[in-house]
Short mmCIF file of C-alpha atoms in Angstrom, two decimals:
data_model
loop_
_atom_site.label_atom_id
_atom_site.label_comp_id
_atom_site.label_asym_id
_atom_site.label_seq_id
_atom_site.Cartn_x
_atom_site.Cartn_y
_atom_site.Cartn_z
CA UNK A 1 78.78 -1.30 -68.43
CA UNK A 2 81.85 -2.19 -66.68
CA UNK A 3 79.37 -2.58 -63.62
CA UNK A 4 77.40 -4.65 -65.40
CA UNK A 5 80.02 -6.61 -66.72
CA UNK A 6 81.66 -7.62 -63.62
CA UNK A 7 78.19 -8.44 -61.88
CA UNK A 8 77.72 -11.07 -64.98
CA UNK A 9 81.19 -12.46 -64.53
CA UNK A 10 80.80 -12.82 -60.87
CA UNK A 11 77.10 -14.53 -61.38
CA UNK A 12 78.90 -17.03 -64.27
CA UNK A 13 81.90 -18.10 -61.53
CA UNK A 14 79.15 -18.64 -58.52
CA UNK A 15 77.24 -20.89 -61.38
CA UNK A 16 80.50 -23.14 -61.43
CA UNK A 17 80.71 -23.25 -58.20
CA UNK A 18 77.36 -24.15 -57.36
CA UNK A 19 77.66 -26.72 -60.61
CA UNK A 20 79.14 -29.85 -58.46
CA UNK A 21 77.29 -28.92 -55.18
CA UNK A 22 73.78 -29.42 -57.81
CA UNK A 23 75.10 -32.82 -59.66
CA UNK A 24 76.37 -33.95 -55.75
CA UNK A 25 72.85 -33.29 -54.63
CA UNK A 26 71.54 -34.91 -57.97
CA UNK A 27 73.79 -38.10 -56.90
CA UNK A 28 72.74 -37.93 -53.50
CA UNK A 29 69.39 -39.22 -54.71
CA UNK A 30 69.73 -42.81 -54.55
CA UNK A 31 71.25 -43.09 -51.49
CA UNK A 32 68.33 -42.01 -49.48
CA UNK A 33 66.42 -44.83 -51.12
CA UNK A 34 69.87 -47.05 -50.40
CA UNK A 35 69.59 -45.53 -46.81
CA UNK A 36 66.08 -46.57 -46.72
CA UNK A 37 66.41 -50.00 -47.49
CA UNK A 38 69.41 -50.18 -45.47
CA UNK A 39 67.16 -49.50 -42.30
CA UNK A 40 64.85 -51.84 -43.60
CA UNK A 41 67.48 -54.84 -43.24
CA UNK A 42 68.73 -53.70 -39.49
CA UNK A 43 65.22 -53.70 -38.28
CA UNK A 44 64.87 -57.05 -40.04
CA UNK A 45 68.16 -58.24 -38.68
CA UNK A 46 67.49 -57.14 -35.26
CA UNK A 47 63.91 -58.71 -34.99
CA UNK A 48 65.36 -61.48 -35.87
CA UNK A 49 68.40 -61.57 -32.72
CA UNK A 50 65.70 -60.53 -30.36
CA UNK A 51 64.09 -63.72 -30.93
CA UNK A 52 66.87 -65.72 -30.91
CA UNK A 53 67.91 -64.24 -27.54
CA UNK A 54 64.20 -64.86 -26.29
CA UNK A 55 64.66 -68.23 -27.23
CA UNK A 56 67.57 -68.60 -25.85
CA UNK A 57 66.48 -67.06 -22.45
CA UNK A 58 63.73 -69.66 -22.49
CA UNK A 59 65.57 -72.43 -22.43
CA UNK A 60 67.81 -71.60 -20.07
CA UNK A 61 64.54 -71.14 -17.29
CA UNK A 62 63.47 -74.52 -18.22
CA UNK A 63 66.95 -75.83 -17.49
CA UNK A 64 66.35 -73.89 -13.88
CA UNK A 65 63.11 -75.20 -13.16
CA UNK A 66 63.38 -79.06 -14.27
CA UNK A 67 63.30 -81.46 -12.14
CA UNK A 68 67.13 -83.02 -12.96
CA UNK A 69 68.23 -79.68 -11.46
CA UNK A 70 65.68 -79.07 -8.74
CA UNK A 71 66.74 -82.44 -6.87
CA UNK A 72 70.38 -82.40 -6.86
CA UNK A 73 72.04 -81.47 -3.13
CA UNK A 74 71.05 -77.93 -2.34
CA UNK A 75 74.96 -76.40 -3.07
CA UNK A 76 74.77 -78.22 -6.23
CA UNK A 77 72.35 -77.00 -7.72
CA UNK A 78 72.44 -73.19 -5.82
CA UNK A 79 76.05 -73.39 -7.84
CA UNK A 80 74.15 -74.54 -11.80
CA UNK A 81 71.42 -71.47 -11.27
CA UNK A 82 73.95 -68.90 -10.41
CA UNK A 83 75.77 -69.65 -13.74
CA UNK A 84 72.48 -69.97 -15.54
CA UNK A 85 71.20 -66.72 -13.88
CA UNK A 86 74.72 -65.10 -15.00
CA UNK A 87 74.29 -65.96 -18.60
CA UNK A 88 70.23 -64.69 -18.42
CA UNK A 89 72.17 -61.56 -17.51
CA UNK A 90 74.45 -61.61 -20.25
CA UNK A 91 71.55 -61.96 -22.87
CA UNK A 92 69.59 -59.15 -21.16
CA UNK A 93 72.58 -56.99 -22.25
CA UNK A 94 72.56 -58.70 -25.44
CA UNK A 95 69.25 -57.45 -26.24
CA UNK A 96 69.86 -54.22 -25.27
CA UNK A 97 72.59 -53.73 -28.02
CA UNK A 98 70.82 -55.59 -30.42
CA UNK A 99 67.79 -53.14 -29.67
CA UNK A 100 70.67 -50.07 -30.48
CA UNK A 101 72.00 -51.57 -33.06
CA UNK A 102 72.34 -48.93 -36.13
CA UNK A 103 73.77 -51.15 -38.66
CA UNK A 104 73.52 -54.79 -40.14
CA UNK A 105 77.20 -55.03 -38.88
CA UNK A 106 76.63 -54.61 -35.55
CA UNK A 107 73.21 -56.49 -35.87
CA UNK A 108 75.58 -59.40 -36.95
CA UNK A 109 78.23 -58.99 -34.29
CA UNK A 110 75.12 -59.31 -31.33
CA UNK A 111 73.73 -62.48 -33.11
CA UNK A 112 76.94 -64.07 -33.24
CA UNK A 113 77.46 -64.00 -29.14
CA UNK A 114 73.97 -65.20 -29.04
CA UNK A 115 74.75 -68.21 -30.83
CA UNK A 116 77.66 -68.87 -28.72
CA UNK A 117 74.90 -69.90 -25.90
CA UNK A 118 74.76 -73.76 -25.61
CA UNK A 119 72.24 -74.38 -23.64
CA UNK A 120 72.83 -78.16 -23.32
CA UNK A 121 75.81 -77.49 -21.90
CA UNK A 122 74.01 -77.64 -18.74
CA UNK A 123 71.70 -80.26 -19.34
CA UNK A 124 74.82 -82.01 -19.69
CA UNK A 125 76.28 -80.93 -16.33
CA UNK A 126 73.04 -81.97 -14.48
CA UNK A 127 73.51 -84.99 -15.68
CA UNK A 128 77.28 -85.53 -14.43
CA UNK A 129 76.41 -83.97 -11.27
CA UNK A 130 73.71 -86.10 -10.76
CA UNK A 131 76.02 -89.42 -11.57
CA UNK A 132 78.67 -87.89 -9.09
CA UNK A 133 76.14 -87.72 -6.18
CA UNK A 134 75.19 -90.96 -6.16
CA UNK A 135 78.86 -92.49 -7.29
CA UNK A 136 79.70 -90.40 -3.98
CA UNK A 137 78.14 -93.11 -1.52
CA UNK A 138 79.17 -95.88 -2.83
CA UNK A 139 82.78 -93.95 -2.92
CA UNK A 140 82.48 -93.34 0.58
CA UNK A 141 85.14 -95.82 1.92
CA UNK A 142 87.56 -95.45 -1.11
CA UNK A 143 89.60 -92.62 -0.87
CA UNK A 144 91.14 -92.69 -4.76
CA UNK A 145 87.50 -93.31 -6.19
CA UNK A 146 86.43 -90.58 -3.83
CA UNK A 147 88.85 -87.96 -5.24
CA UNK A 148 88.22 -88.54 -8.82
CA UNK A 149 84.27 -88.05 -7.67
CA UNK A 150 84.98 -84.47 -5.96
CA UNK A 151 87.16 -83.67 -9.48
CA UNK A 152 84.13 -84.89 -11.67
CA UNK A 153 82.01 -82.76 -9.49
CA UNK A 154 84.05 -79.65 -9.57
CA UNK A 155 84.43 -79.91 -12.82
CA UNK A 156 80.94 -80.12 -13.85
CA UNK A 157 79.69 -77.20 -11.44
CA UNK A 158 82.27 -74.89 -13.78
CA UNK A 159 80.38 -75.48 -16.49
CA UNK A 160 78.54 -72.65 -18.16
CA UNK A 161 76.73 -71.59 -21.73
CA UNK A 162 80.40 -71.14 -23.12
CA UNK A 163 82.40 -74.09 -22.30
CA UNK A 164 83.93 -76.02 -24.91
CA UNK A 165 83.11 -79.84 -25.05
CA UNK A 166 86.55 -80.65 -24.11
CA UNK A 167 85.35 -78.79 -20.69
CA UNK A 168 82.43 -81.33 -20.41
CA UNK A 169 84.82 -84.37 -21.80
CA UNK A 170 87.08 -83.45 -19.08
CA UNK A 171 84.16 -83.76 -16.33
CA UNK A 172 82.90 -87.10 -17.84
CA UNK A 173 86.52 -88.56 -17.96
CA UNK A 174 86.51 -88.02 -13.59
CA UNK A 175 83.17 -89.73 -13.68
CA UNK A 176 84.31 -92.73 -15.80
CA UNK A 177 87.82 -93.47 -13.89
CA UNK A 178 85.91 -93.18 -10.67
CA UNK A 179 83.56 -96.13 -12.13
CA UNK A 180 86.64 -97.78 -12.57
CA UNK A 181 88.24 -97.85 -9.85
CA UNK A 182 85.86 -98.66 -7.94
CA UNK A 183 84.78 -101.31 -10.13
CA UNK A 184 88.27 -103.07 -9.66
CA UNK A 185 87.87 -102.49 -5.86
CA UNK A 186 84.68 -104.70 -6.58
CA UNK A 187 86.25 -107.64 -8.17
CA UNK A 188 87.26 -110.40 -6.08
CA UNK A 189 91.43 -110.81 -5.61
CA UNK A 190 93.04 -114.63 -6.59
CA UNK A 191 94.76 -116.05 -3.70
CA UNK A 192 98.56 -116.19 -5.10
CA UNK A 193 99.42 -119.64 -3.79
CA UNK A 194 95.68 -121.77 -4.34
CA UNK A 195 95.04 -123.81 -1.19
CA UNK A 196 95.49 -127.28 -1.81
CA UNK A 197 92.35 -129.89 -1.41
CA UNK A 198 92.78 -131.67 2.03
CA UNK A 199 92.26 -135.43 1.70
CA UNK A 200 89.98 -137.12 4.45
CA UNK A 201 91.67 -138.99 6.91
CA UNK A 202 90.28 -142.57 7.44
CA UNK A 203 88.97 -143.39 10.99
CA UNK A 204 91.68 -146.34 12.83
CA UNK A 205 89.98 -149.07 14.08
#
């Protein structure tokens, strides 16, 4: 009896033992359907960042194969593809953590670097490069108007994906005082002291 006993208290403590591990497994339930759904919204989340990097990526071989790029001088526009081909690079590795990602957070994180692409920003540069090449001839023989061209330049070839629009201000503000000066170097000077009218002189007889 005492055998018996003992065997039935043992049994009763393992019951409250295994008690919690039962109503844990009990409350375990939902998650997997939580779990479920949370995979649901990554996959969701992550189709959706691998088409905005595709989209992205696009854009940016349009930009390389237009014809604004394609005819500025040859070191120009070798310098606009390398930065374009950099930030293709940058979205390849993009997509490969957005193809990893695990979790809506880190779905999130990917898409918000995507969107930090501008694309324009080089349609803009083109542009300014474009308006520095030929501002650089008629520069030619002034040396101030000449300087403010190479910073214009110099500035717009450092453009990328990423730069703020106070970058690109910066670039147009070289272009515009260039204009200026020489647009003054255009403009015909006064005399400082007019020349006075000579009166004819009559013939003597």
């Amino acid at each position: 009896m005492n055998i018996r006993r003992t065997a039935a208290a043992t049994m009763a403590a393992a019951a409250l033992v295994l008690a919690p591990t039962a109503t844990g497994v009990a409350d375990a339930a939902p998650g997997k359907g939580s779990s479920s759904q949370s995979k649901s919204q990554v996959k969701s989340q992550v189709k959706q960042v691998l088409k905005d990097i595709s989209v992205k990526d696009r854009a940016l071989v349009r930009v390389t194969g237009s014809r604004s790029l394609t005819r500025l001088a040859d070191e120009n526009e070798v310098v606009l593809v390398e930065s374009i081909e950099a930030d293709r690079a940058e979205l390849a590795d993009l997509k490969a953590e957005a193809a990893a990602a695990d979790s809506t957070y880190d779905a999130k994180a990917v898409r918000t670097e995507v969107r930090g692409f501008r694309v324009e920003i080089y349609t803009q540069a083109v542009g300014i490069v474009r308006n520095a090449e030929k501002l650089a001839v008629e520069a030619a023989e002034d040396a101030e108007a000449l300087e403010l061209v190479d910073l214009a330049l110099e500035s717009a070839l450092a453009l990328n994906s990423h730069s703020a629009k106070a970058d690109v201000q910066v670039a147009k503000d070289y272009l515009e005082q260039a204009e200026a000066e020489l647009a003054d170097v255009d403009e015909p000077v006064d005399p400082v002291d007019p020349v006075e009218p000579v009166e004819p002189v009559e013939p003597t007889v």
